[in-house]
Structure formats: C-alpha cells, structure tokens
Coordinates of C-alpha atoms in Angstrom, one line a residue:
X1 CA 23.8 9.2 -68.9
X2 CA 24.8 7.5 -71.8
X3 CA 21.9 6.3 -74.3
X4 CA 22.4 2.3 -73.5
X5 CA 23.3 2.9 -69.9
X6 CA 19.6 5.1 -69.3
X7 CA 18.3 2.3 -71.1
X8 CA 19.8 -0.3 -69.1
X9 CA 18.7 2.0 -66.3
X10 CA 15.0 2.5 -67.9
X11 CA 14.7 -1.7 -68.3
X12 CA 15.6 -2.4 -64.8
X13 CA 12.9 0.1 -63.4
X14 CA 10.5 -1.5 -65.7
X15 CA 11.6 -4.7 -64.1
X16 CA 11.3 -3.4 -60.8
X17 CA 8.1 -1.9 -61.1
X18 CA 6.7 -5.2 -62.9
X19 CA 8.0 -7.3 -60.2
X20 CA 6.5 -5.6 -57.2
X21 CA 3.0 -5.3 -59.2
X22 CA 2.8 -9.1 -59.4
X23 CA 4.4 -10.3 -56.4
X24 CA 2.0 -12.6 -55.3
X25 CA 2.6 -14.6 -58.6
X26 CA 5.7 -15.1 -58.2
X27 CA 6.8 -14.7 -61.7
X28 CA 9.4 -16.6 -63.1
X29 CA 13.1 -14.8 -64.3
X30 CA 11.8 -15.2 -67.9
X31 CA 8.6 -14.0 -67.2
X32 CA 9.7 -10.6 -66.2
X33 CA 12.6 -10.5 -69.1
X34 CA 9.5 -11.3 -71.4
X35 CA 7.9 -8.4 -70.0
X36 CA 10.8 -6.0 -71.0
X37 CA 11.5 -7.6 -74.6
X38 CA 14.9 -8.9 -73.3
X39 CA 15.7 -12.6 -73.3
X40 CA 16.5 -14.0 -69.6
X41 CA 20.2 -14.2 -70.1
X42 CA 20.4 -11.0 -71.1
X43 CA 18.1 -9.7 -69.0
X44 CA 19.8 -11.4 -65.8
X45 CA 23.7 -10.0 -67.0
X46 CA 22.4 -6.7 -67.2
X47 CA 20.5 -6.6 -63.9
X48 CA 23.6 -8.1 -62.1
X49 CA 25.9 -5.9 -63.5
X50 CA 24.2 -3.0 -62.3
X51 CA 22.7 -4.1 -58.5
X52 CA 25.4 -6.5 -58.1
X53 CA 23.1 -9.3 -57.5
X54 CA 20.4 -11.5 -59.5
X55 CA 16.7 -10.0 -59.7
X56 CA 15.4 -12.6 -57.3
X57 CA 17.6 -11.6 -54.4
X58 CA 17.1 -7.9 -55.3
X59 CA 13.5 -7.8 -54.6
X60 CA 14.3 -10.1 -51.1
X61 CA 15.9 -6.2 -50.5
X62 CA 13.0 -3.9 -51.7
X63 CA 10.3 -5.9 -49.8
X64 CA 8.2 -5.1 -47.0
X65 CA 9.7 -7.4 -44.9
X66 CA 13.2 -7.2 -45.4
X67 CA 12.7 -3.3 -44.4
X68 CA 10.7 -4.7 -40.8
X69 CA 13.7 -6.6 -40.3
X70 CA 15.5 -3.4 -40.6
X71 CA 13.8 -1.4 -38.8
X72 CA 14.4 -3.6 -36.0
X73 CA 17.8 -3.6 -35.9
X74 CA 17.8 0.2 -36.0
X75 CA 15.4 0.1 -32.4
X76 CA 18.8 -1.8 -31.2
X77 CA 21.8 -0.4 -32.7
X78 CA 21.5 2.3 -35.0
X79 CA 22.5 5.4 -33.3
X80 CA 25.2 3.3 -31.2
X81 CA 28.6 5.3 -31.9
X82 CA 30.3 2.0 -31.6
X83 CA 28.4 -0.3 -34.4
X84 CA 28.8 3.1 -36.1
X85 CA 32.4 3.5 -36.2
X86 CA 32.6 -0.1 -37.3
X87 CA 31.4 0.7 -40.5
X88 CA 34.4 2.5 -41.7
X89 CA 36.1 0.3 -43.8
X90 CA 36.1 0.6 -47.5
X91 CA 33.4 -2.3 -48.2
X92 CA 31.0 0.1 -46.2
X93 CA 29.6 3.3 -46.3
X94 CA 30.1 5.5 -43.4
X95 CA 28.1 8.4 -43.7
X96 CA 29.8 10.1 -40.7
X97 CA 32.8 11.5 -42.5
X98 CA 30.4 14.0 -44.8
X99 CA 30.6 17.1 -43.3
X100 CA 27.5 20.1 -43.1
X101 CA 28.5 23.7 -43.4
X102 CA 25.3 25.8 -43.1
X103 CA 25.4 29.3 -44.9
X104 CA 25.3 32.6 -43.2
X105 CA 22.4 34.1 -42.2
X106 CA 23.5 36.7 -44.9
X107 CA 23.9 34.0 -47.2
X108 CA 20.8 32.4 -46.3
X109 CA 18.4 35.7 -46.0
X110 CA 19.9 37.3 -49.8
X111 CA 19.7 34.4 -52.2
X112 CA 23.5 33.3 -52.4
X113 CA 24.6 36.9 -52.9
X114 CA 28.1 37.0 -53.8
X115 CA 28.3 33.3 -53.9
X116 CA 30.0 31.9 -57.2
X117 CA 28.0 28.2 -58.5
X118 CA 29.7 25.8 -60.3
X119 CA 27.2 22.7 -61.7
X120 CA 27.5 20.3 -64.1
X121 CA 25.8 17.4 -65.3
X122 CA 26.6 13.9 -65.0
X123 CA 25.4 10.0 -64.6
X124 CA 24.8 7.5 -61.9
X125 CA 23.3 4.4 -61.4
X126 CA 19.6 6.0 -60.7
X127 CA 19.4 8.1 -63.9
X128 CA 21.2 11.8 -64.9
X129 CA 21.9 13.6 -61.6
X130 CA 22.7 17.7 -61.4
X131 CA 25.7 18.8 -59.0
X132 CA 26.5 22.1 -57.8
X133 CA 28.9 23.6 -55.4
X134 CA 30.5 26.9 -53.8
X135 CA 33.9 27.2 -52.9
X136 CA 33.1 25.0 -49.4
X137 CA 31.6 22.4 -50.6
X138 CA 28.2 21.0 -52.5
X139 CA 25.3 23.2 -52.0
X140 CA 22.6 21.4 -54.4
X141 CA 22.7 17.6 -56.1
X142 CA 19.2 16.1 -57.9
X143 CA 18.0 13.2 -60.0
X144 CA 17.1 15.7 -62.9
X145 CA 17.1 14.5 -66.0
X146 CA 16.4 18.0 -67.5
X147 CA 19.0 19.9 -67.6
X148 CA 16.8 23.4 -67.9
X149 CA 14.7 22.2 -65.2
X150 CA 17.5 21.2 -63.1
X151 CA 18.9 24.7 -63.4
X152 CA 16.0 26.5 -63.1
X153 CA 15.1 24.5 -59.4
X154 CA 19.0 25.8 -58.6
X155 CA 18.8 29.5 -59.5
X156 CA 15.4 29.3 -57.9
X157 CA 17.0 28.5 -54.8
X158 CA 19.6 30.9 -55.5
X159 CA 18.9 33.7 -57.0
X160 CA 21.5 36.3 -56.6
X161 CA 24.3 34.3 -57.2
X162 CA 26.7 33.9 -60.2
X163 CA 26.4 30.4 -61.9
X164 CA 29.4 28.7 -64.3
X165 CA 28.5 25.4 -65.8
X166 CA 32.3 23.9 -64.5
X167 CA 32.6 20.5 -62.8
X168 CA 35.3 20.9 -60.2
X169 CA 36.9 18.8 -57.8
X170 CA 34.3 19.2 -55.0
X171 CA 31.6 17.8 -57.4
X172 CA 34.2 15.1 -59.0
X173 CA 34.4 13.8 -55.0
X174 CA 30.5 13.8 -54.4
X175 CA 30.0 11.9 -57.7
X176 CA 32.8 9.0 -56.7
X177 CA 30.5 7.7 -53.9
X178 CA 28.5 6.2 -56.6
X179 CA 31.4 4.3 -57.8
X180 CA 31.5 2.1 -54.8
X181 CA 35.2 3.5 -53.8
X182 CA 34.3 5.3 -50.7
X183 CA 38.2 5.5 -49.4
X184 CA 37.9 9.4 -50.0
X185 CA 34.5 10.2 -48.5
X186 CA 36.0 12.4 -45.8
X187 CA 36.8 14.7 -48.4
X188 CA 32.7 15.4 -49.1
X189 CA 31.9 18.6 -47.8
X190 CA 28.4 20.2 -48.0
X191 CA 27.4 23.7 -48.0
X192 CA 23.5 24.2 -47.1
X193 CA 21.1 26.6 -47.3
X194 CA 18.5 25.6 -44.5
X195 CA 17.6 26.7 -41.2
X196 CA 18.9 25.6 -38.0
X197 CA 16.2 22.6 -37.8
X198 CA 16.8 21.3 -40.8
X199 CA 20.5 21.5 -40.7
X200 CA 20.1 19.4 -37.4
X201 CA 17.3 16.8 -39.0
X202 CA 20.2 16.6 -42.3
X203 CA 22.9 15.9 -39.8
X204 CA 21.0 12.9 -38.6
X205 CA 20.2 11.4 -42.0
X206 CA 24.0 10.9 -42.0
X207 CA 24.2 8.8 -39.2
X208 CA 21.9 6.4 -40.5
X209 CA 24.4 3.5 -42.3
X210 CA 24.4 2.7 -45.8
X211 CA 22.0 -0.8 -46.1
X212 CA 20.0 0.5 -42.6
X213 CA 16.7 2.6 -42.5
X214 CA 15.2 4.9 -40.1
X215 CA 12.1 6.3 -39.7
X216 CA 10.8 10.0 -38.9
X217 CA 9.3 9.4 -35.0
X218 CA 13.4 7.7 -34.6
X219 CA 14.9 10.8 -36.6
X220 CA 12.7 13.1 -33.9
X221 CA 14.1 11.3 -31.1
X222 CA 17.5 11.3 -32.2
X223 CA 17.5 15.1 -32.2
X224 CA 15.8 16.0 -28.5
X225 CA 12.7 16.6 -30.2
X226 CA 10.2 13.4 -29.9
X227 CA 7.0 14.7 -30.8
X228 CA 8.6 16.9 -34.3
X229 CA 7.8 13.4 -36.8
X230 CA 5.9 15.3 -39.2
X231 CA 8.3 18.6 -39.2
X232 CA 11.4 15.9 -39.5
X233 CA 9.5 14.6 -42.1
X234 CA 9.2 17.9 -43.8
X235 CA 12.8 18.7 -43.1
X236 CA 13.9 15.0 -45.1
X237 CA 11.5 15.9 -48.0
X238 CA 13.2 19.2 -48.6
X239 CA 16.5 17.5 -48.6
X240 CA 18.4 20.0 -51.2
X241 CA 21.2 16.9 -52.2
X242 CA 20.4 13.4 -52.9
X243 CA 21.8 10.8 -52.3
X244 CA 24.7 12.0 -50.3
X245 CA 22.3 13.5 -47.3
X246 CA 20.0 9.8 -47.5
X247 CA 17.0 10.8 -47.0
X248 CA 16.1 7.7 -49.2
X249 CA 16.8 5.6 -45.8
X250 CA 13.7 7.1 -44.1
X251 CA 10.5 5.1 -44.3
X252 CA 7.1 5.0 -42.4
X253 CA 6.8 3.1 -39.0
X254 CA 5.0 0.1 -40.8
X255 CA 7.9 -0.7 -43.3
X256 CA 6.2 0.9 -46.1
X257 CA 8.5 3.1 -48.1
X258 CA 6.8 6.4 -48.2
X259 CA 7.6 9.1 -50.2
X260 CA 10.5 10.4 -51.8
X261 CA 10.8 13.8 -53.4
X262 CA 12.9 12.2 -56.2
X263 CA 10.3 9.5 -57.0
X264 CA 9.5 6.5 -55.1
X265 CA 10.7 4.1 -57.8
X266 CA 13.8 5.5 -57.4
X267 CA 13.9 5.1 -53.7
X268 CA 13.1 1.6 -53.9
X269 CA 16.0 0.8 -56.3
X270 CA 18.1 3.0 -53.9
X271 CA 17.3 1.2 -51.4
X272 CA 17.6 -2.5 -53.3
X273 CA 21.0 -1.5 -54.8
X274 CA 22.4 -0.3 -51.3
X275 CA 21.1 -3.7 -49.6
X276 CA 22.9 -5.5 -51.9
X277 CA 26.0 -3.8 -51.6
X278 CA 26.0 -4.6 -48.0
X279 CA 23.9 -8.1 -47.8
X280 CA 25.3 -9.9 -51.1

C-alpha cells in the first residue's frame, strides 16, 4: 500500500475504533476529526472516498443493531436460490460464481509437492494483502502487512513446493474484486488445501451475499450438519483466503461480531464498507 493510502487507511481505523468506544456520546463529526489531527472537511472527503459514504452513516452499518436486522433477513431469505440469483448484476456481489477446487489427497498429505507458487504483494482498501496461486487457481490470500511473515505463514502451509514471487493473471482477477468491478468474478478460481469439511463449510461462506451476515449454528444447518456450530466455526477461522472466501460475514447469534482471524477491526470495517456498497 502506498504511504498516504495506509495512512488514509491507518486514520479511518483510528476513527473507527474511536467512534465505537464512545458511542453513547454521540460525538460530533469534528469531534472524532479532532481526535485523529485532521480538520472535519478533510477528515469527512477522505472517509467518503474510501467507504463510499459519510462516517455517520458508516457506523449505522457496523452497529449492533444494523447486524440484528441482518441476521433476520438471513432466517428468511438467505439461502433462497432465487433472492440469490438476483444478486448478479454488476452493482452486487454474487459470491456464487467463485469456484473451489480442493487439492489431491497427494497434494494435501505431501506439502504442495510438485506444486509451482506464484505470490505477490499488493494493496486494498483494508491494508497490504499477500496473494498466491497454482496453476488452477488462488491457493492462499492474507491481510499481511509483513511481507517475511506473510511468506513464512505460506511455505509453512506448503512446504514442498516451489515458490516464484510473480503476480499472474489468476491473482490480478482475485485482486479486482476490491475494485468494485465484479463483471469478471466468474473468472475467480480457488485451489484449497483443506479437508472435506472444510471445503464444504468454505463452499457455504460463498453463498452468503455481499452486505448479508450469517452465523455459525445457520452455516451448520446449511450443510446437513446442525449440531457442528463450533467445528464450522473452526472451519471459518482457518479460512486460508480472505476476503474472497467471507468468512468476515459470520458473526455470533446475538449480533456481536466475534472473531476474525485477520483482526476484528478489520472485520468491522469489512463489514461497514460492504454495507455501504449495497445500502448507500
């Protein structure tokens, strides 16, 4: 990420962050510019430009309440093949064109043996992310700022494979779906490492529409297996690529957020930014 854009990026977490820890006050646009040494015109161009909408409305979409009101929807309509399909125009995400490949059992059982790597490093609106893919498709995406760590998390994963630090097309068409241009999302392919489970419990995160949230007991029920919450929960926290498999749309029963294996801060300005995409 750039040096203004990660601080642009840094500010509006501050922001966030500040916001949510003095709710009940209610503070005031230049209150919370004061806060993050910016003055409130700036402060409110620079939010906009990057959610879309103005901080006040933003928050409406990371609150407690908004996410009830989600949740309820999703008890009526969000597994309904129908509402689905109706989500496919451009000014929508629909998570059903991304298609999972899991390995082989060889592939899975010897560390990516004989599997060639490619990963780069690139930006996004939620801070430096890490991409890497096999000839079939993405195999491992992270928030990383660290780019030793990053890699280090990625051989771990794999450790017999050959790695070429090479963006190619497969990662150029994973990183376009945070460019809100989602005409060529069918041409997303992933290529997991995970047994059969959590292929299955991955496979549902994609169903779940961009601006709509889930939780784990709805996850369990979606795939046959009603009383698995806390091993679907398992499965979502060792989601190997962000963002595209959105695991950041599962949250507890009550509307509170959760975890999230790539911060929750993050996952609330997922969330926010996604909501006002849809709800703006």
């Amino acid at each position: 990420m750039s040096t203004q854009n990660q601080i642009d990026y840094n500010r509006i977490a501050k922001a966030i962050e500040y916001i949510q820890s003095n709710f009940r006050l209610q503070p005031s646009l230049e209150e919370v510019a004061e806060n993050i040494h910016l003055s409130p015109a700036h402060f409110q161009k620079i939010f906009t430009d990057w959610a879309g909408t103005s901080p006040k409305k933003f928050l409406q979409f990371i609150s407690l309440e908004h996410a009830k009101n989600l949740l309820k929807e999703e008890k009526a309509s969000l597994f309904d093949t129908a509402y689905e399909t109706g989500l496919s125009s451009t000014s929508r995400l629909h998570d059903l064109f991304v298609k999972i490949e899991g390995m082989t059992p060889a592939e899975y059982k010897n560390g990516g043996k004989n599997l060639v790597i490619n990963y780069s490093f690139s930006e996004s609106p939620f801070g430096n992310i890490a991409v890497a893919s096999t000839e079939k498709g993405i195999c491992y995406m992270a928030f990383e700022s660290n780019k030793e760590t990053a890699l280090g998390d990625l051989k771990h994963k794999f450790p017999n494979a050959s790695f070429f630090e090479k963006q190619d097309t497969l990662q150029k068409n994973a990183l376009s779906i945070f460019e809100k241009d989602w005409t060529s999302l069918n041409t997303i392919k992933l290529h997991l490492k995970g047994t059969d489970f959590q292929l299955k419990v991955w496979e549902s995160l994609l169903t779940i529409p961009m601006g709509k949230l889930s939780t784990y007991g709805s996850l369990a029920e979606k795939i046959g297996s009603p009383k698995a919450s806390r091993a679907v929960g398992t499965a979502v926290g060792s989601n190997p690529v962000a963002f595209l498999i959105p695991c950041h749309r599962v949250i507890q029963s009550t509307g509170h957020l959760g975890g999230y294996r790539w911060g929750s801060e993050r996952k609330q300005l997922i969330m926010g930014w996604e909501s006002s995409q849809i709800y703006s």
